[in-house]
């Protein structure tokens, strides 16, 4: 809800903002995008930091998995031509996209469904 976002984000003081690492700033950029979509008539509580969030987000390099590369190759083989790691005007990186048709594919490999349990990978709750 709007109240939840405002309460959580308003507690981030200027001192906290200055001590955030790029990864945290990058995540706050995604939060700001979500906020804009969910609450278009409201101002994001940390709007004054938007340019810092965007800069940090754009500095994060995509790390495509082998599965993602294999899916992209298979799609090319069947004739679905696309851009690999397409960056949207908002700065989001889409695994594969056809911007002209506004169609995108995101590949969630095993790391999205496994967790490290000591030395073993185990299935997490989403795949059970």
CSV table of C-alpha atoms in Angstrom, one decimal:
chain,number,residue,atom,x,y,z
A,1,UNK,CA,0.0,0.0,0.0
A,2,UNK,CA,1.0,3.6,-0.4
A,3,UNK,CA,1.3,4.1,3.4
A,4,UNK,CA,3.7,1.2,3.6
A,5,UNK,CA,6.0,2.6,0.9
A,6,UNK,CA,5.9,6.1,2.4
A,7,UNK,CA,6.7,4.8,5.9
A,8,UNK,CA,9.6,2.6,4.8
A,9,UNK,CA,11.2,5.1,2.4
A,10,UNK,CA,10.7,8.2,4.5
A,11,UNK,CA,12.8,6.7,7.3
A,12,UNK,CA,15.8,6.8,5.0
A,13,UNK,CA,17.5,9.9,6.1
A,14,UNK,CA,20.1,12.0,4.2
A,15,UNK,CA,22.8,10.3,6.3
A,16,UNK,CA,21.6,6.9,5.3
A,17,UNK,CA,21.4,7.8,1.6
A,18,UNK,CA,25.0,8.9,1.6
A,19,UNK,CA,26.2,5.6,3.0
A,20,UNK,CA,24.3,3.4,0.5
A,21,UNK,CA,26.4,1.3,-1.9
A,22,UNK,CA,25.7,1.2,-5.6
A,23,UNK,CA,23.8,-2.1,-5.3
A,24,UNK,CA,21.4,-0.6,-2.7
A,25,UNK,CA,21.0,2.5,-4.8
A,26,UNK,CA,20.3,0.3,-7.9
A,27,UNK,CA,17.6,-1.6,-6.0
A,28,UNK,CA,16.0,1.7,-4.9
A,29,UNK,CA,15.8,2.6,-8.6
A,30,UNK,CA,13.7,-0.5,-9.2
A,31,UNK,CA,11.6,0.5,-6.1
A,32,UNK,CA,11.0,3.9,-7.6
A,33,UNK,CA,9.8,2.4,-10.9
A,34,UNK,CA,7.4,0.2,-9.0
A,35,UNK,CA,6.2,3.1,-7.0
A,36,UNK,CA,5.6,5.2,-10.2
A,37,UNK,CA,3.6,2.4,-11.7
A,38,UNK,CA,1.5,1.6,-8.6
A,39,UNK,CA,1.0,5.2,-7.4
A,40,UNK,CA,1.2,7.5,-10.5
A,41,UNK,CA,-0.5,10.4,-8.7
A,42,UNK,CA,2.1,10.5,-5.9
A,43,UNK,CA,5.6,11.7,-5.6
A,44,UNK,CA,8.2,9.0,-4.8
A,45,UNK,CA,9.5,9.8,-1.2
A,46,UNK,CA,13.1,9.7,-2.3
A,47,UNK,CA,12.6,11.6,-5.6
A,48,UNK,CA,15.5,13.9,-4.8
A,49,UNK,CA,17.8,10.9,-5.2
A,50,UNK,CA,16.4,9.7,-8.5
A,51,UNK,CA,19.4,10.6,-10.6
A,52,UNK,CA,21.7,8.8,-8.1
A,53,UNK,CA,19.5,5.7,-8.2
A,54,UNK,CA,19.5,5.7,-12.0
A,55,UNK,CA,23.3,6.2,-12.3
A,56,UNK,CA,23.9,3.3,-9.9
A,57,UNK,CA,21.4,1.1,-11.8
A,58,UNK,CA,22.9,1.7,-15.2
A,59,UNK,CA,26.4,0.9,-13.8
A,60,UNK,CA,25.3,-2.6,-12.9
A,61,UNK,CA,26.4,-4.9,-15.7
A,62,UNK,CA,24.1,-7.7,-16.8
A,63,UNK,CA,25.4,-11.2,-16.3
A,64,UNK,CA,23.6,-13.5,-18.7
A,65,UNK,CA,23.6,-17.2,-17.8
A,66,UNK,CA,24.4,-20.0,-20.2
A,67,UNK,CA,20.7,-21.0,-20.1
A,68,UNK,CA,19.8,-17.5,-21.2
A,69,UNK,CA,22.3,-17.7,-24.1
A,70,UNK,CA,20.9,-21.1,-25.1
A,71,UNK,CA,17.3,-19.8,-25.0
A,72,UNK,CA,18.3,-16.8,-27.2
A,73,UNK,CA,20.1,-19.1,-29.7
A,74,UNK,CA,17.0,-21.4,-29.9
A,75,UNK,CA,14.8,-18.4,-30.5
A,76,UNK,CA,17.0,-17.2,-33.3
A,77,UNK,CA,16.9,-20.7,-34.8
A,78,UNK,CA,13.1,-20.7,-34.9
A,79,UNK,CA,13.1,-17.2,-36.5
A,80,UNK,CA,12.3,-15.1,-33.4
A,81,UNK,CA,14.8,-12.3,-34.0
A,82,UNK,CA,15.4,-10.2,-31.0
A,83,UNK,CA,17.8,-8.0,-29.1
A,84,UNK,CA,19.8,-9.7,-26.4
A,85,UNK,CA,20.1,-7.8,-23.1
A,86,UNK,CA,18.0,-5.0,-24.4
A,87,UNK,CA,18.0,-1.8,-22.3
A,88,UNK,CA,14.7,0.0,-22.1
A,89,UNK,CA,14.6,3.8,-21.9
A,90,UNK,CA,14.0,3.4,-18.1
A,91,UNK,CA,17.3,1.6,-17.9
A,92,UNK,CA,15.9,-1.9,-17.4
A,93,UNK,CA,17.7,-4.8,-19.0
A,94,UNK,CA,15.5,-7.4,-20.7
A,95,UNK,CA,17.0,-10.8,-21.4
A,96,UNK,CA,15.5,-10.8,-24.9
A,97,UNK,CA,13.3,-8.3,-26.6
A,98,UNK,CA,11.6,-7.2,-29.7
A,99,UNK,CA,11.2,-3.5,-29.0
A,100,UNK,CA,9.1,-2.8,-32.1
A,101,UNK,CA,6.5,-5.4,-31.0
A,102,UNK,CA,6.9,-4.6,-27.3
A,103,UNK,CA,7.5,-8.3,-26.6
A,104,UNK,CA,10.2,-9.5,-24.1
A,105,UNK,CA,11.3,-12.8,-22.6
A,106,UNK,CA,13.0,-13.1,-19.2
A,107,UNK,CA,14.8,-16.4,-18.5
A,108,UNK,CA,14.8,-17.5,-14.8
A,109,UNK,CA,17.3,-20.3,-14.5
A,110,UNK,CA,18.0,-22.7,-11.7
A,111,UNK,CA,19.5,-20.0,-9.4
A,112,UNK,CA,16.0,-18.4,-9.2
A,113,UNK,CA,14.6,-21.7,-7.7
A,114,UNK,CA,17.4,-23.1,-5.7
A,115,UNK,CA,18.9,-22.0,-2.4
A,116,UNK,CA,22.2,-22.8,-0.8
A,117,UNK,CA,21.7,-25.0,2.2
A,118,UNK,CA,25.2,-25.4,3.6
A,119,UNK,CA,27.2,-27.0,0.8
A,120,UNK,CA,24.1,-28.3,-1.1
A,121,UNK,CA,21.7,-26.6,-3.4
A,122,UNK,CA,18.1,-27.4,-2.4
A,123,UNK,CA,14.8,-26.5,-4.1
A,124,UNK,CA,13.2,-23.5,-2.5
A,125,UNK,CA,9.5,-23.0,-1.8
A,126,UNK,CA,8.6,-21.6,-5.2
A,127,UNK,CA,9.3,-24.9,-6.9
A,128,UNK,CA,7.7,-27.3,-4.4
